[in-house]
CSV table of C-alpha atoms in Angstrom, one decimal:
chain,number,residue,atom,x,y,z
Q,21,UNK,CA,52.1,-22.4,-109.1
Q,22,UNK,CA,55.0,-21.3,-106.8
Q,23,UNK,CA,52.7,-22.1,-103.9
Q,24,UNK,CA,51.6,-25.4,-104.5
Q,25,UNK,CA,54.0,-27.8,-102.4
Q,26,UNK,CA,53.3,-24.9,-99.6
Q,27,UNK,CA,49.3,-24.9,-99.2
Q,28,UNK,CA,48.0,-28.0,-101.7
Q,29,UNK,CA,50.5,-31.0,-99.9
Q,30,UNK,CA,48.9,-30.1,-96.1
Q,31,UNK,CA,45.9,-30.5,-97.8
Q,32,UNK,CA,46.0,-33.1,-100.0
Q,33,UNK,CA,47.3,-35.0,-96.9
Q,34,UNK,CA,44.7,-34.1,-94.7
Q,35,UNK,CA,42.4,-35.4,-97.8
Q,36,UNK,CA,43.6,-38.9,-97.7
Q,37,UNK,CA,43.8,-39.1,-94.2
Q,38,UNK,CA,40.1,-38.4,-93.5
Q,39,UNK,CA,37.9,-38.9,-96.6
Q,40,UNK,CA,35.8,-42.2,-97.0
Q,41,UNK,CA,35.6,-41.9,-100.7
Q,42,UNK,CA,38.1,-44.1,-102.2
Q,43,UNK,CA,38.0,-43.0,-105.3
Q,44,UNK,CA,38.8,-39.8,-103.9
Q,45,UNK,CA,42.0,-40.8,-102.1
Q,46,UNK,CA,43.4,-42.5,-104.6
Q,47,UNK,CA,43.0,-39.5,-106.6
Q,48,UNK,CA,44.3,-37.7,-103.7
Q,49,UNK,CA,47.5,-40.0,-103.1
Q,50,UNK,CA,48.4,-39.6,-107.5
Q,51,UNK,CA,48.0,-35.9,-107.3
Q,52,UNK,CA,50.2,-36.2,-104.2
Q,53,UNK,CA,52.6,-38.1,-105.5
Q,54,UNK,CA,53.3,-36.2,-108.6
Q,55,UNK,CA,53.4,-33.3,-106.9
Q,56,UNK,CA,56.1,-34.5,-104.6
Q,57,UNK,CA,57.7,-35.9,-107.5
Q,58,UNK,CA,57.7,-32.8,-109.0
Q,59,UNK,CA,59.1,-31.0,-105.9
Q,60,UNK,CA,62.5,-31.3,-104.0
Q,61,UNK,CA,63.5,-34.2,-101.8
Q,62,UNK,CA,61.8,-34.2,-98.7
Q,63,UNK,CA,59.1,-31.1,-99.6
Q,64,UNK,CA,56.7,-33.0,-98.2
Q,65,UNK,CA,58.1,-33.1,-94.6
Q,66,UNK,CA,58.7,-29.4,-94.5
Q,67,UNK,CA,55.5,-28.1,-96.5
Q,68,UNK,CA,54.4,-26.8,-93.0
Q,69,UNK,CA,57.3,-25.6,-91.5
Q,70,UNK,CA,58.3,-24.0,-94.7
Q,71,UNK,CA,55.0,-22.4,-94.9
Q,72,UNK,CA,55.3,-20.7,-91.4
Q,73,UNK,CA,58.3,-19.4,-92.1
Q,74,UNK,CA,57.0,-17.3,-95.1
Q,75,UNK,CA,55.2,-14.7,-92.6
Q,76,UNK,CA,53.8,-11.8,-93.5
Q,77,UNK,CA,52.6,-8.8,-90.9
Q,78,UNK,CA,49.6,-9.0,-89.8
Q,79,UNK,CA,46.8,-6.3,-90.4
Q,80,UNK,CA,43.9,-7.0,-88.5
Q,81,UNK,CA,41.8,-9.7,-86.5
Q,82,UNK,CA,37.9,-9.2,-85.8
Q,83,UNK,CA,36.0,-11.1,-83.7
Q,84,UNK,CA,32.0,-11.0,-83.9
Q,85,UNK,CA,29.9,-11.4,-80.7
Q,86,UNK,CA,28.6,-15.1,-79.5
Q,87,UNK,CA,25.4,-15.4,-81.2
Q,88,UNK,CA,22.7,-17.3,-79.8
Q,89,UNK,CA,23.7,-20.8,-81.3
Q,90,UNK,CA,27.3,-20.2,-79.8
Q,91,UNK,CA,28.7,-19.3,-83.0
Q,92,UNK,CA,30.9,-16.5,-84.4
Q,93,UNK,CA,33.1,-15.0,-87.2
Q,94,UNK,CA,36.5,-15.2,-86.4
Q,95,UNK,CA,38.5,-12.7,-89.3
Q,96,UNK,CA,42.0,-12.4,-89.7
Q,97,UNK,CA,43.9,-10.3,-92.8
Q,98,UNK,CA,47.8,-9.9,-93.3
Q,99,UNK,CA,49.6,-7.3,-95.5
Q,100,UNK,CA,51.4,-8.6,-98.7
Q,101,UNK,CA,54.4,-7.3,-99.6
Q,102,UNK,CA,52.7,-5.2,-102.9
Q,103,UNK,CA,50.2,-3.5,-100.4
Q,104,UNK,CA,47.7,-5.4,-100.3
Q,105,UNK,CA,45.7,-7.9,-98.0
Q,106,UNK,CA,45.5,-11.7,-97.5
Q,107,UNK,CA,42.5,-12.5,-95.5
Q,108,UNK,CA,40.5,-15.7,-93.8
Q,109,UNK,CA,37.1,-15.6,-92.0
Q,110,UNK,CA,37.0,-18.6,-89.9
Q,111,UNK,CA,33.2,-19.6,-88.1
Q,112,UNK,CA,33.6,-20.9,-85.0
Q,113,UNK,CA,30.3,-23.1,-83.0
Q,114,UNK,CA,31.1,-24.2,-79.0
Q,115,UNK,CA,29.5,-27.3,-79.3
Q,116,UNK,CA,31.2,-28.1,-83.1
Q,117,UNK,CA,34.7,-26.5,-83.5
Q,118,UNK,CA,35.7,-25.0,-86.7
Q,119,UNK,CA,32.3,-25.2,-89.1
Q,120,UNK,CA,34.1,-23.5,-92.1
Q,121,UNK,CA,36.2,-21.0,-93.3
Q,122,UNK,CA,37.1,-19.4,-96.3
Q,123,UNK,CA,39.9,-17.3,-97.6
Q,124,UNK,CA,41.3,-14.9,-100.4
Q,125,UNK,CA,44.6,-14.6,-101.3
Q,126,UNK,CA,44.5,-10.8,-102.3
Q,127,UNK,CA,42.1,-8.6,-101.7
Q,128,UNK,CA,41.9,-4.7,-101.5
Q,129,UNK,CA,42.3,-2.9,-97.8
Q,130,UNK,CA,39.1,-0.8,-99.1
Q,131,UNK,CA,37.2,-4.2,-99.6
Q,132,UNK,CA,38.2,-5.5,-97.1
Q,133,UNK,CA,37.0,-2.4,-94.5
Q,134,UNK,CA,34.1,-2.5,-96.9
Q,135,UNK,CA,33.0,-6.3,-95.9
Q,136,UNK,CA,33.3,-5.2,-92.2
Q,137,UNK,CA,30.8,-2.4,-93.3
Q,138,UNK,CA,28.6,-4.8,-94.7
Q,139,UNK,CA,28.4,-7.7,-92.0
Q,140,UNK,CA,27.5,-4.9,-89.8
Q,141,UNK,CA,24.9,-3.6,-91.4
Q,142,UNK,CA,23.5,-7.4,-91.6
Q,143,UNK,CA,23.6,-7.6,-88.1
Q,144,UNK,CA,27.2,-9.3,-87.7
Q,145,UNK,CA,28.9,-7.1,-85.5
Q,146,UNK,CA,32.5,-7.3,-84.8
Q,147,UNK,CA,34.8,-6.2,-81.7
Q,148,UNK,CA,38.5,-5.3,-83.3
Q,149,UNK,CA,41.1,-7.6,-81.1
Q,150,UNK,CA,44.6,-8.4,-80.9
Q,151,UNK,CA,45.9,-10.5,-83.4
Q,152,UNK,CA,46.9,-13.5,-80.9
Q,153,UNK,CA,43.5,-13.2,-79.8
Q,154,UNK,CA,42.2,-14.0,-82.5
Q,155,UNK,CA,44.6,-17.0,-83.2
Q,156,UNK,CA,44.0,-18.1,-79.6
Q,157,UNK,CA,40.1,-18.8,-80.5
Q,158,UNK,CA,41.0,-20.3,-83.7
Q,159,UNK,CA,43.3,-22.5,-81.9
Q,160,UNK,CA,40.6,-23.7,-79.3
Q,161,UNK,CA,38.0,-24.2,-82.3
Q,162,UNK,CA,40.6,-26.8,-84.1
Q,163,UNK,CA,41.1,-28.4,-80.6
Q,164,UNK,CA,37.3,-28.7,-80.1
Q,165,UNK,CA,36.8,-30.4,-83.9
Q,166,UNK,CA,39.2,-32.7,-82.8
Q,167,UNK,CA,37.6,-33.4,-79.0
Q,168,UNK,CA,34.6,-33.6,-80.9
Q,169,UNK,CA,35.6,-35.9,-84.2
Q,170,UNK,CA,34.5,-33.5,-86.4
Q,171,UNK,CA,36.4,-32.9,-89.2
Q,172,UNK,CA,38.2,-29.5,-90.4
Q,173,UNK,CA,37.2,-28.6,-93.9
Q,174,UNK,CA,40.0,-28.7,-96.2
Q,175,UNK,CA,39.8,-25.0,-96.6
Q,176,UNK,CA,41.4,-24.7,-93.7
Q,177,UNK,CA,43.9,-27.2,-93.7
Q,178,UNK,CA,45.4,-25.0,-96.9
Q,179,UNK,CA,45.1,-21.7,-94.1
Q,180,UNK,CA,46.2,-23.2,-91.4
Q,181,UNK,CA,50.1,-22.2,-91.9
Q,182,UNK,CA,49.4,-18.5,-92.3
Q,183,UNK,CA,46.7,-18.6,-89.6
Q,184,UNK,CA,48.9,-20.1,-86.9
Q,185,UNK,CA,51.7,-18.4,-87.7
Q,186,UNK,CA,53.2,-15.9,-85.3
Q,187,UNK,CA,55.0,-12.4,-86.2
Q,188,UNK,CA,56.8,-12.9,-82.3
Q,189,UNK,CA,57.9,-16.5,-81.2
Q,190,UNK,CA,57.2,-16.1,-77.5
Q,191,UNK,CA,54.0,-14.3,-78.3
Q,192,UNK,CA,51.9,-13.5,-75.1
Q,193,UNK,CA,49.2,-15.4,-74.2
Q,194,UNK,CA,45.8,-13.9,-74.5
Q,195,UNK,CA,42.7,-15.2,-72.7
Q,196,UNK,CA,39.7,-16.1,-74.5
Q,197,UNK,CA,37.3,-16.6,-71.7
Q,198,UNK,CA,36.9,-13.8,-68.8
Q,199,UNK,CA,38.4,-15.8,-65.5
Q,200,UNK,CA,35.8,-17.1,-63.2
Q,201,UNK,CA,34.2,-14.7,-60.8
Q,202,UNK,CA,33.8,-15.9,-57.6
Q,203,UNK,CA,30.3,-16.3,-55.9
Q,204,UNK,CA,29.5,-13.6,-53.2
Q,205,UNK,CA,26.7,-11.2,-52.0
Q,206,UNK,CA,27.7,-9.0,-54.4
Q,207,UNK,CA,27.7,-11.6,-57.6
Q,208,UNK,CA,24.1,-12.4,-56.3
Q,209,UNK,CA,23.3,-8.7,-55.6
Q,210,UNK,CA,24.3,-7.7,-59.4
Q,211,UNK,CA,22.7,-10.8,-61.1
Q,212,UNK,CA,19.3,-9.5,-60.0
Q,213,UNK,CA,20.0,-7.2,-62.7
Q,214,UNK,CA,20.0,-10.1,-65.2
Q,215,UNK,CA,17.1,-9.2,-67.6
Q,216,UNK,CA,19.6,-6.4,-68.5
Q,217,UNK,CA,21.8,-8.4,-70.3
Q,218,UNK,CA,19.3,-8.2,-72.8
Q,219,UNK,CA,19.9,-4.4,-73.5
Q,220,UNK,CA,22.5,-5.2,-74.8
Q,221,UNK,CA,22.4,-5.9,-78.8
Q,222,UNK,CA,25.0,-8.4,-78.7
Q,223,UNK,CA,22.7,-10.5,-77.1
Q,224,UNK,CA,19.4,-10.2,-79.0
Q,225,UNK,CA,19.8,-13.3,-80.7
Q,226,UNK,CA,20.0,-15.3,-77.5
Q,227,UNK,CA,17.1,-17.7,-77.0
Q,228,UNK,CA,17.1,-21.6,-75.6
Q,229,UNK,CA,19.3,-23.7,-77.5
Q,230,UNK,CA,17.8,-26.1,-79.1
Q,231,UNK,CA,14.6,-24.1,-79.5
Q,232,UNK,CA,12.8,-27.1,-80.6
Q,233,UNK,CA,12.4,-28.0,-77.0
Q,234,UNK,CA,11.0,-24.7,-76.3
Q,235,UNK,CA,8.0,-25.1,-78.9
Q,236,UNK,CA,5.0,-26.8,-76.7
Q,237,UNK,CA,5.8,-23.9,-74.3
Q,238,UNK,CA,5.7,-21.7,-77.2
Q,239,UNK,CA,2.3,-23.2,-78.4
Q,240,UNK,CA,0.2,-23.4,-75.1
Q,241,UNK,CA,1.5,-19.6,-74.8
Q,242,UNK,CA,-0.1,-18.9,-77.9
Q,243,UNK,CA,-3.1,-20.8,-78.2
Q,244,UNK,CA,-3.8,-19.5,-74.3
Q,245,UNK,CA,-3.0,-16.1,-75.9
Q,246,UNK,CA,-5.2,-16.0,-78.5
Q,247,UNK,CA,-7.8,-17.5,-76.4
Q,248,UNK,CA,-8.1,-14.8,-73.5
Q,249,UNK,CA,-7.5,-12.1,-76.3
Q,250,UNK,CA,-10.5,-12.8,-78.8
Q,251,UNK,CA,-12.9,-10.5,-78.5
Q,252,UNK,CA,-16.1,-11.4,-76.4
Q,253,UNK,CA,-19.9,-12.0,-77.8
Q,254,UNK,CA,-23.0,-10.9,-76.8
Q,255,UNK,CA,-24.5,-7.7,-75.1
Q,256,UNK,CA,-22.4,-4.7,-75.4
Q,257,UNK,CA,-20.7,-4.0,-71.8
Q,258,UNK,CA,-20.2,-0.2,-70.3
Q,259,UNK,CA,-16.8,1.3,-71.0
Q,260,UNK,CA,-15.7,0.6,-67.8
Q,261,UNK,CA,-16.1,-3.1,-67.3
Q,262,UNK,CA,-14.6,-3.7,-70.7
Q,263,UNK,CA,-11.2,-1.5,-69.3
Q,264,UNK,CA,-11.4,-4.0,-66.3
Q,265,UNK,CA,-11.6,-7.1,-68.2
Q,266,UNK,CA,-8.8,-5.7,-70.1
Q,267,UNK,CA,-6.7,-5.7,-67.2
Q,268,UNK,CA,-7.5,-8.9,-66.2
Q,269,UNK,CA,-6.6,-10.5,-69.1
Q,270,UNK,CA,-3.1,-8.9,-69.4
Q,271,UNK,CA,-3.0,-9.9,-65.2
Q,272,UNK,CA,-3.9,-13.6,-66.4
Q,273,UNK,CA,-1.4,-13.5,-69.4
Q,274,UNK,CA,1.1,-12.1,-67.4
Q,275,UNK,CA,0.6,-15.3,-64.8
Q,276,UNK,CA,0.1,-17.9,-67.4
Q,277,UNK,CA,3.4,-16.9,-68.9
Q,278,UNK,CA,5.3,-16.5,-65.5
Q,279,UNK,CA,4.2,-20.2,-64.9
Q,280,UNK,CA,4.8,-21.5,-68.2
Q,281,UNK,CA,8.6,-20.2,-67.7
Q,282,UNK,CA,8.6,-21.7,-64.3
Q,283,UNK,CA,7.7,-24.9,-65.8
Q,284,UNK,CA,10.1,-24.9,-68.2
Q,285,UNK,CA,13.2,-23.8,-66.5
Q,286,UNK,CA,11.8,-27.4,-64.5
Q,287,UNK,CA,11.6,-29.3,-67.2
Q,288,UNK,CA,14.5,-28.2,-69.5
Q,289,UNK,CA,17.5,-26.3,-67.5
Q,290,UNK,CA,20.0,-29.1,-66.2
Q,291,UNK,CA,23.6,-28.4,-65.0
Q,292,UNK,CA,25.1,-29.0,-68.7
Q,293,UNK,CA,22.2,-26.4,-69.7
Q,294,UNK,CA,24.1,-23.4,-66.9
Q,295,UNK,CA,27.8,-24.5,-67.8
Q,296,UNK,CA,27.5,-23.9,-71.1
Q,297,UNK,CA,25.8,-20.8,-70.7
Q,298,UNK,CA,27.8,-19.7,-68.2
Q,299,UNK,CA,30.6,-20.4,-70.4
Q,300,UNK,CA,29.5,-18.2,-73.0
Q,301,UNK,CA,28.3,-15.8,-71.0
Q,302,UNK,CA,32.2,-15.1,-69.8
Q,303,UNK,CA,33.6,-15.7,-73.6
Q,304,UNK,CA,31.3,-12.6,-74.6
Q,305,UNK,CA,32.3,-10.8,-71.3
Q,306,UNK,CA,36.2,-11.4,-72.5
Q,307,UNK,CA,35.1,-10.2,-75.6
Q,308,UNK,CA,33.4,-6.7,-74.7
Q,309,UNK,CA,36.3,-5.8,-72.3
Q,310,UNK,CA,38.6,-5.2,-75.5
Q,311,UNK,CA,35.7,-2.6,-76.1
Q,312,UNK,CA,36.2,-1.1,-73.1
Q,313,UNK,CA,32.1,-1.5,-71.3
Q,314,UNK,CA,33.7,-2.6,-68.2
Q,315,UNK,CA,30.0,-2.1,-66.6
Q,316,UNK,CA,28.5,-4.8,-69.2
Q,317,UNK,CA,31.3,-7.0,-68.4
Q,318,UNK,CA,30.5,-6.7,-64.6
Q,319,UNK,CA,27.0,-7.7,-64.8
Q,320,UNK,CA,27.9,-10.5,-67.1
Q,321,UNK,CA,30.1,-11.9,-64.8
Q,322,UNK,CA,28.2,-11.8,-61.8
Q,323,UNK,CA,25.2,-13.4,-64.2
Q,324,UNK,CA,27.5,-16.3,-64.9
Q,325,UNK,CA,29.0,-16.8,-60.9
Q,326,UNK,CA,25.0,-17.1,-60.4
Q,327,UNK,CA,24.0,-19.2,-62.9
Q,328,UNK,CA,27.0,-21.6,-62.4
Q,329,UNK,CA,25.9,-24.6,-60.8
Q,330,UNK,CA,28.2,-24.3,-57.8
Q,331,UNK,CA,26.4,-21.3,-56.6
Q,332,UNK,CA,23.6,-23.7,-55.5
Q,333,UNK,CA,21.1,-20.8,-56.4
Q,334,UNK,CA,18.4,-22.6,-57.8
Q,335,UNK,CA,17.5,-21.5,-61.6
Q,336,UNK,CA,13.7,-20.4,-60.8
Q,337,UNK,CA,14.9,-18.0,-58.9
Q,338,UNK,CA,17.6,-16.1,-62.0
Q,339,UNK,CA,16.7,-13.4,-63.4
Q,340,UNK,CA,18.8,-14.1,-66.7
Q,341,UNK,CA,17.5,-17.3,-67.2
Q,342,UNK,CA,13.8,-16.7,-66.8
Q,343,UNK,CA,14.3,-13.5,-69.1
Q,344,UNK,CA,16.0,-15.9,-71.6
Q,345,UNK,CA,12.6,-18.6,-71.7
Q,346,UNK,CA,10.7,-15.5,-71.8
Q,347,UNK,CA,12.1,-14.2,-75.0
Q,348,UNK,CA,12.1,-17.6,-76.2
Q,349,UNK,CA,8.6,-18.3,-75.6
Q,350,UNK,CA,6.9,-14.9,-76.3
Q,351,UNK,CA,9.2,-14.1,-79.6
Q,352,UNK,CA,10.5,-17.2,-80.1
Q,353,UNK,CA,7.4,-18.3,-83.2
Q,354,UNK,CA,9.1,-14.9,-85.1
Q,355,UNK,CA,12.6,-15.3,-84.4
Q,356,UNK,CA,12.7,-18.8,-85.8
Q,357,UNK,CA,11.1,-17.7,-89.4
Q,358,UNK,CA,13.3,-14.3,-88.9
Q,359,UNK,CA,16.6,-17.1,-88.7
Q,360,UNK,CA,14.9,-19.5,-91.2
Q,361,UNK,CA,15.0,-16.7,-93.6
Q,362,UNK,CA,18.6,-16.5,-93.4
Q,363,UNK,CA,19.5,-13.5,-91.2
Q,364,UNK,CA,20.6,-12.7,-87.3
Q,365,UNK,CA,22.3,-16.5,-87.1
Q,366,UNK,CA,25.9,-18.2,-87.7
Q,367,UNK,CA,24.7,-21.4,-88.4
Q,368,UNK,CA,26.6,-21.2,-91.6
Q,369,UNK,CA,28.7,-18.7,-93.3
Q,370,UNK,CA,26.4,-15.2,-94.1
Q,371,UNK,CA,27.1,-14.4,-96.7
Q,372,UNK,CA,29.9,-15.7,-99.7
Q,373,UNK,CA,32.4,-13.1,-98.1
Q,374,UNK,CA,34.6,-12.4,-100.7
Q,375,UNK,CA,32.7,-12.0,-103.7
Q,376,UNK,CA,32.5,-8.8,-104.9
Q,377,UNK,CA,29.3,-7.1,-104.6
Q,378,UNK,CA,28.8,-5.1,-107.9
């Protein structure tokens, strides 16, 4: 069609530049060379260039909280000129870069409200942002595939004119990541507050990354649990010694666990462990400011000046990161066969997001 030499030649190059499959390239490099054949001189040269120039206004970006793998949804969706919508959901992983993305050429302004809807009722909430935002993070998640050597899937090399395309040529730089807050009395005063964070609902999700390395914690926790909680044998006891030994069990729970955290906040926190946290700590802060909870975005910063290794505050004594091993270690068992059934993660795409739902 009319929009072949615009969207299929970045792709087809981007194809034969990074596949291993042969047969694939040399498929690749016929269909690209009838294609060029088939187009004016020199289409090929310009396919990108031409392809920002055909802008259209944009509509709307959305940005969905950091989940607890440091993934999110990235949506972007521009107006046609017969009313209605273009749109591309991009997923975006800290550690990966751009994981996929998939995009609709035309799609209804109802549907498209109505997929917002939808992804928050499954538990992907999203912030609404300002377009450059939104382009900014999609931006630094090509630039991290690339850092990284992971490839881009060719879905977005065909999106990649439209999505880096700019309504205003000096467009004004937006920042991604709320600026560093420096360490002080009053950082360390406010971080005491860090098992707060968890109030919150964007960050519900958040338990130790990779949570594999969590699991012996997780298992003595439980097998210690189950242990002090089965029921005793023998003689009946009075009413009152059974309360007591109640009590004592919750007390020794309570200190098993506390120690179990210590241990592995030893074992498993390094200084890569706090700079990435604290990383995305400040990218979700940056991120709730457009929502206006200046208070949340306080305590997240002084949570991430603390947890920084430069504040030589050693991690044992955090709130934030001992609340985080003991989510991980008390819910973790049901959180991992909640995520393993599909729901509450970004490890992949949701959901198929355009398909309608009938």
């Amino acid at each position: 069609g009319p929009i072949a030499a615009q969207q299929t030649i970045p792709a087809l190059n981007y194809l034969i530049t990074n596949s291993s499959n042969r047969t694939l390239k040399q498929h690749a490099r016929a269909s690209l060379g009838r294609l060029t054949m088939l187009s004016m001189p020199g289409v090929e040269d310009v396919a990108m260039a031409g392809a920002r120039r055909q802008q259209l206004p944009c509509h709307e970006a959305r940005v969905s909280f950091i989940d607890g793998s440091g993934a999110q949804l990235i949506m972007l969706s521009w107006k046609r000129p017969d009313g209605r919508l273009k749109g591309v959901n991009i997923l975006f992983q800290d550690e990966w870069g751009v994981k996929d993305c998939y995009g609709v050429d035309e799609i209804d302004m109802q549907r498209w409200d109505d997929l917002v809807d939808d992804l928050d009722e499954q538990g992907f909430g999203s912030f609404e942002v300002p377009f450059g935002y939104g382009q900014a993070l999609v931006s630094e998640a090509r630039a991290l595939s690339k850092r990284t050597r992971h490839k881009l899937p060719i879905s977005y090399s065909i999106w990649r004119p439209l999505i880096e395309s700019t309504e205003e040529p000096a467009q004004k730089e937006i920042a991604t990541i709320l600026e560093a807050r420096p360490f002080d009395d009053a950082a360390l005063a406010t971080s005491k507050r860090g098992d707060e964070v968890y109030q919150m609902p964007e960050f519900l999700s958040w338990i130790f990354e990779p949570p594999e390395r969590v699991e012996p914690y997780m298992s003595r926790y439980w097998a210690a649990y189950n242990i002090l909680d089965s029921p005793p044998t023998g003689k009946r006891t009075a009413r009152s010694k059974t309360g007591r030994k109640t009590k004592q069990k919750e007390q020794d729970q309570k200190l098993m666990l506390e120690a179990l955290i210590t241990e592995a906040l030893t074992d498993l926190v390094d200084d890569r462990w706090r700079l990435l946290y604290e990383t995305r700590l400040r990218r979700q802060a940056a991120l709730l400011r457009f929502a206006g909870r200046d208070a949340d975005v306080d305590l997240l910063s002084a949570v991430a000046a603390v947890l920084h290794p430069n504040s030589q505050v050693p991690v044992l004594e955090q709130s934030f990161p001992r609340t985080l091993l003991r989510i991980s270690i008390e819910q973790g068992p049901l959180r991992m066969m909640v995520e393993s059934l599909g729901t509450g993660d970004f490890s992949s795409m949701p959901i198929d997001l355009f398909t309608n739902s009938d």
